[in-house]
PDB file of C-alpha atoms in Angstrom:
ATOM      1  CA  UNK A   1      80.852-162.576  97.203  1.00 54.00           C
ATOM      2  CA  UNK A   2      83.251-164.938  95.668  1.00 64.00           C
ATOM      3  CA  UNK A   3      83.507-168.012  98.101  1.00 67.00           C
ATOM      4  CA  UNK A   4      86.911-168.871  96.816  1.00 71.00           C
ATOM      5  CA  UNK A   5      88.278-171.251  99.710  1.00 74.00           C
ATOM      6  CA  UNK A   6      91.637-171.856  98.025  1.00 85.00           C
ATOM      7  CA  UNK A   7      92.917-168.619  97.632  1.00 93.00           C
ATOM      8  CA  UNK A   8      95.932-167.592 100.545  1.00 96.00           C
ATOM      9  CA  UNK A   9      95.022-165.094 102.608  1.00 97.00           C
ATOM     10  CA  UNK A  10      97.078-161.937 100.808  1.00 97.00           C
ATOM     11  CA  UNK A  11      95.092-162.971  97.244  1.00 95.00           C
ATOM     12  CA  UNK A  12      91.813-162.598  99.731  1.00 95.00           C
ATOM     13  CA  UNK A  13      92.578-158.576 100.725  1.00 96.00           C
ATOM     14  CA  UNK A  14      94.535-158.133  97.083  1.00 96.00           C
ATOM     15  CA  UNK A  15      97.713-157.685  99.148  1.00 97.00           C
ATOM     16  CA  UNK A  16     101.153-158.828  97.760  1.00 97.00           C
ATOM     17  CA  UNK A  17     101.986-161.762  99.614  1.00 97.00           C
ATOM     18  CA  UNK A  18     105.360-160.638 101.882  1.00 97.00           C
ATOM     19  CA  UNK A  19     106.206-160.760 105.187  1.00 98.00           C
ATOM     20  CA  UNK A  20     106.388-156.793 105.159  1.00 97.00           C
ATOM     21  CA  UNK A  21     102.847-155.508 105.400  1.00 96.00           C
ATOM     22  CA  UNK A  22     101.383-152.078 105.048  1.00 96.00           C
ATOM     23  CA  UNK A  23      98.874-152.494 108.238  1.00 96.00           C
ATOM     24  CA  UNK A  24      96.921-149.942 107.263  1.00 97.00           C
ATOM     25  CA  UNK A  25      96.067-151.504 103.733  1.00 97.00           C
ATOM     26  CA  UNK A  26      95.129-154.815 105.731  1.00 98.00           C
ATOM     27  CA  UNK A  27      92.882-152.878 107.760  1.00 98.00           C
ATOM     28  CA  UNK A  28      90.996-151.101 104.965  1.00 98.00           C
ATOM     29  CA  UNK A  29      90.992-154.187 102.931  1.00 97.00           C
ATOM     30  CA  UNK A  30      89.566-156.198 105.560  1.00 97.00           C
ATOM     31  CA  UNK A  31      87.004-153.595 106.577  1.00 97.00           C
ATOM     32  CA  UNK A  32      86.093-153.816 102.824  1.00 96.00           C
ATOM     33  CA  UNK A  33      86.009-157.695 102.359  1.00 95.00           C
ATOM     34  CA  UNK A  34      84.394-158.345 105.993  1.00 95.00           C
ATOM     35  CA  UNK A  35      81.471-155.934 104.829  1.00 93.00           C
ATOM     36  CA  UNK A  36      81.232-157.706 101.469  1.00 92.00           C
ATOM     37  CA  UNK A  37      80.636-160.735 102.885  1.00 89.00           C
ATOM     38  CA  UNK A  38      79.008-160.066 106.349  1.00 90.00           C
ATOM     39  CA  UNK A  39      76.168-162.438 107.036  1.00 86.00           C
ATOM     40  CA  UNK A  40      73.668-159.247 107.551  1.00 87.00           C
ATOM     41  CA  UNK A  41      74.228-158.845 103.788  1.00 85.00           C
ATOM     42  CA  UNK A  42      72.475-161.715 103.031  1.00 85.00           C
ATOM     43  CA  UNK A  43      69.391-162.060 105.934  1.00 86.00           C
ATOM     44  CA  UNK A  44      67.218-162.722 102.820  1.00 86.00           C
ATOM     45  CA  UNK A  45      69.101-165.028 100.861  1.00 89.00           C
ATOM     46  CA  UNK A  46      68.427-168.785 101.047  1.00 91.00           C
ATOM     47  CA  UNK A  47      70.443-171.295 103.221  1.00 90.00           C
ATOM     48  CA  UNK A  48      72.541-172.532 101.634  1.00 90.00           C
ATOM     49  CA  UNK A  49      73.948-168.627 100.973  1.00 89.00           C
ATOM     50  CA  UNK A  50      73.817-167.639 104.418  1.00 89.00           C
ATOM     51  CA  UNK A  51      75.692-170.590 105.058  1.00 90.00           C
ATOM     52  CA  UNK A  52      78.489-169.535 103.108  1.00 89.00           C
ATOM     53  CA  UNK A  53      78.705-166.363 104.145  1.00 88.00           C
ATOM     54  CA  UNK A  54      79.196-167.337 107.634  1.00 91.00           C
ATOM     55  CA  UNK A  55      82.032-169.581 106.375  1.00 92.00           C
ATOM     56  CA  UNK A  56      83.057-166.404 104.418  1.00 93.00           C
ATOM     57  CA  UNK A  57      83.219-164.116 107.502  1.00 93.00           C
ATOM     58  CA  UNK A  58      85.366-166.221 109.597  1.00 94.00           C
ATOM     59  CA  UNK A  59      87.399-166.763 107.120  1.00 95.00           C
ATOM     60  CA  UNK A  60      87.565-163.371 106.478  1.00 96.00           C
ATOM     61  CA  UNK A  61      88.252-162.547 110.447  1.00 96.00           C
ATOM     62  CA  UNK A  62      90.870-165.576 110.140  1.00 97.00           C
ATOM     63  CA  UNK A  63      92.885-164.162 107.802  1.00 97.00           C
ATOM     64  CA  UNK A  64      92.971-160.992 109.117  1.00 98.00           C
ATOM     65  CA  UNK A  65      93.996-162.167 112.558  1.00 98.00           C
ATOM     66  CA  UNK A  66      96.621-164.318 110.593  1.00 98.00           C
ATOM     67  CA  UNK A  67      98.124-161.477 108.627  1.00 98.00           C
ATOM     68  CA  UNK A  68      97.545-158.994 111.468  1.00 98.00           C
ATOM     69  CA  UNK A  69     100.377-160.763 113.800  1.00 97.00           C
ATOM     70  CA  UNK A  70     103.788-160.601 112.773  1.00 97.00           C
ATOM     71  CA  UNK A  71     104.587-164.001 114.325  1.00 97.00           C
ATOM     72  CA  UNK A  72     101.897-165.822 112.470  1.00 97.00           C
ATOM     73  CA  UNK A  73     102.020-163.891 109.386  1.00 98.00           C
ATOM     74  CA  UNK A  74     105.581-165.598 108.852  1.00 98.00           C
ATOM     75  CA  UNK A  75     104.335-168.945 110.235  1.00 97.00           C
ATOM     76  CA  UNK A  76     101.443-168.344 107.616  1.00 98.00           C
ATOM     77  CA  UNK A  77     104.223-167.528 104.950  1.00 98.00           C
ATOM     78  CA  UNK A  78     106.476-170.630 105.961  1.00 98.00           C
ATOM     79  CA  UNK A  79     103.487-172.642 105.708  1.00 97.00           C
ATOM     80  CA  UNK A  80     102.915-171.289 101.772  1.00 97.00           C
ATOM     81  CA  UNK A  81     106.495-172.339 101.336  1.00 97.00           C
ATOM     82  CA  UNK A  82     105.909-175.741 102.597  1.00 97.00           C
ATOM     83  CA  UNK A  83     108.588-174.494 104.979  1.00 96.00           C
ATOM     84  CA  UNK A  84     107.792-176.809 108.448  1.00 94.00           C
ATOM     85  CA  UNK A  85     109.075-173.743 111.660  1.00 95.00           C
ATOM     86  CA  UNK A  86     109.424-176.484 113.849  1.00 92.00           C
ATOM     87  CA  UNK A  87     108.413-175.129 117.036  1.00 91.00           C
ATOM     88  CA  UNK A  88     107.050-178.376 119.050  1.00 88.00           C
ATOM     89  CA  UNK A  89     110.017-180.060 118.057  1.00 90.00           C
ATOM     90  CA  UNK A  90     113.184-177.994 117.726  1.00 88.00           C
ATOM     91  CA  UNK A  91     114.324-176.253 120.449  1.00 82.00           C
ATOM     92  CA  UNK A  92     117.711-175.408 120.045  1.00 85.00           C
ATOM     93  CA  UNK A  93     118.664-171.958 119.936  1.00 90.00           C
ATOM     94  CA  UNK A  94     121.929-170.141 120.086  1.00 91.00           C
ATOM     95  CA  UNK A  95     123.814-169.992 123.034  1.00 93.00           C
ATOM     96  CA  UNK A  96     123.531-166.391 123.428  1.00 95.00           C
ATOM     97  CA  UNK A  97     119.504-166.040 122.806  1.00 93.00           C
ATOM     98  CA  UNK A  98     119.183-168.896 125.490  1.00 92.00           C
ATOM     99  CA  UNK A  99     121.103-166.754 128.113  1.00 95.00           C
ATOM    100  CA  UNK A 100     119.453-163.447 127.217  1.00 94.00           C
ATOM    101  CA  UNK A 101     115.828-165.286 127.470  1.00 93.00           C
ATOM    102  CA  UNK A 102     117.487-166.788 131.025  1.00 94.00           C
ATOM    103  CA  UNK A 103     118.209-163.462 132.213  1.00 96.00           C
ATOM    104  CA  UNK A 104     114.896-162.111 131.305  1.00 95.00           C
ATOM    105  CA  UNK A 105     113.702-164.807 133.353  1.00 94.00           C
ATOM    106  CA  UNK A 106     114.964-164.427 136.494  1.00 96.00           C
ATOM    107  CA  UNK A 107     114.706-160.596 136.203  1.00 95.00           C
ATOM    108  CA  UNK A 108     110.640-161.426 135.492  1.00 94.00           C
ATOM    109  CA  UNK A 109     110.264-163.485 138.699  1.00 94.00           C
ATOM    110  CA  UNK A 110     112.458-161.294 140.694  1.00 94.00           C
ATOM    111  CA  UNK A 111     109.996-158.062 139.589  1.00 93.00           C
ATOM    112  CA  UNK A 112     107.147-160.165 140.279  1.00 91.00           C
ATOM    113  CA  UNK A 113     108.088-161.714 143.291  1.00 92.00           C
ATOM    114  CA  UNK A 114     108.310-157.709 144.601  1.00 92.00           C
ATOM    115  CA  UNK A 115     105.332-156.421 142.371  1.00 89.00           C
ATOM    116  CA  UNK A 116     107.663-153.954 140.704  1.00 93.00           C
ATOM    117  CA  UNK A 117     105.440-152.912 137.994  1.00 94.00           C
ATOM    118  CA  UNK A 118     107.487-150.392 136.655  1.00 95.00           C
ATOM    119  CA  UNK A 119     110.273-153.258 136.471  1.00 95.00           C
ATOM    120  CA  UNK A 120     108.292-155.462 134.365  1.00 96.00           C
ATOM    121  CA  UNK A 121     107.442-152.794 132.540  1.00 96.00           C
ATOM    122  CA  UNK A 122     110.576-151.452 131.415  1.00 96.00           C
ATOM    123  CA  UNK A 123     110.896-155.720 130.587  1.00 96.00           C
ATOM    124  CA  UNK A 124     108.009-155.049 128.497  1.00 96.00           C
ATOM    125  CA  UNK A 125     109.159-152.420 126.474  1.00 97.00           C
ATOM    126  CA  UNK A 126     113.009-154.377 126.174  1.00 96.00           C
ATOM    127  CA  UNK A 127     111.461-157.206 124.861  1.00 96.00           C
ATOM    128  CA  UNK A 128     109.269-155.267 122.097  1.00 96.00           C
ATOM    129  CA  UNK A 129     112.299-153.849 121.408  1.00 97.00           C
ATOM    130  CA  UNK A 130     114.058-157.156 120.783  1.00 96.00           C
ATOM    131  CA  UNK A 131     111.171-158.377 119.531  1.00 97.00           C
ATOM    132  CA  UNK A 132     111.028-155.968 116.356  1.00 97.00           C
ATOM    133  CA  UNK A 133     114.582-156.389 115.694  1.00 97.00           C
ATOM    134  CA  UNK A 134     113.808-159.941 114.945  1.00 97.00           C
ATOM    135  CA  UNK A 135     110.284-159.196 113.022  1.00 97.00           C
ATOM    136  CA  UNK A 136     112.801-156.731 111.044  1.00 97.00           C
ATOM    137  CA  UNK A 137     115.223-159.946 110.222  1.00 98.00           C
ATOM    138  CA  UNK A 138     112.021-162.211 109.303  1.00 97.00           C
ATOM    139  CA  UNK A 139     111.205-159.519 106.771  1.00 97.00           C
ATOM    140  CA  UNK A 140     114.897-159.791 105.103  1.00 98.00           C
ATOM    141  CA  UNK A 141     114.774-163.452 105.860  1.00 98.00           C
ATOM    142  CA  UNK A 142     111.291-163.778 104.021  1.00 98.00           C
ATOM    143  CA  UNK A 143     111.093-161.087 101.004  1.00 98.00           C
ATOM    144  CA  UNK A 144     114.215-160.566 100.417  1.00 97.00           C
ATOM    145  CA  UNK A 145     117.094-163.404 101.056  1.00 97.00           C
ATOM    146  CA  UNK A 146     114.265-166.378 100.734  1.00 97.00           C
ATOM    147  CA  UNK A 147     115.740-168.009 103.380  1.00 98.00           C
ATOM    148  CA  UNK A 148     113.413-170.139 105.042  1.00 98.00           C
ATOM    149  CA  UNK A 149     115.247-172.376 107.252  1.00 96.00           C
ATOM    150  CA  UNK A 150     116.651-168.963 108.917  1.00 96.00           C
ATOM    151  CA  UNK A 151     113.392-167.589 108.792  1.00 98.00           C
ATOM    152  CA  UNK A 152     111.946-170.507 110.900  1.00 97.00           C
ATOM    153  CA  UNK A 153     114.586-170.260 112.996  1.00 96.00           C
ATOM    154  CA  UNK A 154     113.428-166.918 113.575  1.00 97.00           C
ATOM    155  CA  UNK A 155     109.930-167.388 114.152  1.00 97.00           C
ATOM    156  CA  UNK A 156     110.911-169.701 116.596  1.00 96.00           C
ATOM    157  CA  UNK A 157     112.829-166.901 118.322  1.00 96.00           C
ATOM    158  CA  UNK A 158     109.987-165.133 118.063  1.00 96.00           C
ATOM    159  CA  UNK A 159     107.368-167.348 119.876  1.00 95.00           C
ATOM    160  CA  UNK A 160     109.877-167.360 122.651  1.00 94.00           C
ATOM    161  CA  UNK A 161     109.693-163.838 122.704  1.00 95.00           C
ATOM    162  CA  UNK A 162     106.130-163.837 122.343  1.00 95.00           C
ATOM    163  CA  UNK A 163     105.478-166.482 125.972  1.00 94.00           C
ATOM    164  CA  UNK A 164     108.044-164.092 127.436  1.00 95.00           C
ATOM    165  CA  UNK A 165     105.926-161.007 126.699  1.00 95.00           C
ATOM    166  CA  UNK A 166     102.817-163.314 128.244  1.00 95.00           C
ATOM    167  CA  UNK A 167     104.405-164.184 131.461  1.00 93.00           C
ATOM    168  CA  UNK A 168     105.419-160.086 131.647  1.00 94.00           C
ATOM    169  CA  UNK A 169     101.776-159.868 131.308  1.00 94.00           C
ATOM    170  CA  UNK A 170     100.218-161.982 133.667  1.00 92.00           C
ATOM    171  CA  UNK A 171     103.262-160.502 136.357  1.00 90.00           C
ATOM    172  CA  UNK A 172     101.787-157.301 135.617  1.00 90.00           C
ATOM    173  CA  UNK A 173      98.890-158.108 136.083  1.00 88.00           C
ATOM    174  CA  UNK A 174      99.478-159.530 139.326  1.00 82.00           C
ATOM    175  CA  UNK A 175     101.674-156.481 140.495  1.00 79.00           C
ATOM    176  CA  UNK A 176      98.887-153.979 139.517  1.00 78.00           C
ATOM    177  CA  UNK A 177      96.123-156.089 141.490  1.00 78.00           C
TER     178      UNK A 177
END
């Protein structure tokens, strides 16, 4: 077990660090690292070892979760940068985005507000849709153009996306109940 605290989370499963990610690679290399460093491993070991390979194994489950998502995978990359996404504090989007996410609204209470569960569904799948057009444009913005401030822009997109999805979620939820 190397209890190397400092090292980003890509150096931690030996994967280049990019926004596009072979998910089966993170999977294997986590299943790899998480076993190497599972607690179990070291029952017999003093304190102060099983200690750290607690620490180890939720840092190991962190990163993974962290990698895992697209949306905080480039937050995670931003961050490396030193690239600030802004998301408490700049909310201004293009004109166009804010009247698409408007629309998407309305059509998500109007679906709920009827329990149309196929409705929200076909929502569902739109936004995923929309939603890995823009993970495809973080991957250009990130490993290829290096253009952060576009690339925070965005993730910001994104994490709309993402409470949209959420609310689609709960509504289904609610329809299906």
């Amino acid at each position: 077990m190397n209890p190397d605290f400092q090292q980003s989370h890509f150096a931690l499963f030996g994967l280049p660090e990019r926004f596009a990610l072979d998910g089966a690679a993170l999977d294997a290399a986590w299943r790899a690292v998480a076993a190497e460093v599972h607690p179990d491993r070291y029952a017999h070991a003093g304190d102060a070892e099983k200690r750290v390979a607690l620490m180890m194994a939720t840092r190991v489950n962190e990163a993974y979760r962290t990698l895992k998502s697209p949306l905080a995978r480039a937050r995670y990359l931003l961050a490396l940068a030193g690239t600030d996404t802004q998301e408490d504090t700049n909310t201004a989007m293009p004109a166009d985005f804010l009247m698409q996410q408007m629309e998407w609204r309305e059509a998500i209470e109007e679906a709920t507000r009827a329990r149309e569960a196929a409705r929200l569904e076909r929502l569902a799948a739109e936004l995923g849709a929309e939603a890995r057009t823009l993970e495809g444009q973080l991957g250009d913005a990130l490993d290829t153009a290096r253009d952060l401030p576009h690339a925070a822009a965005l993730v910001r997109k994104l994490r709309f996306l993402e409470k949209l999805g959420q609310e689609i979620d709960d509504a289904l939820e609610l329809a299906l109940s």
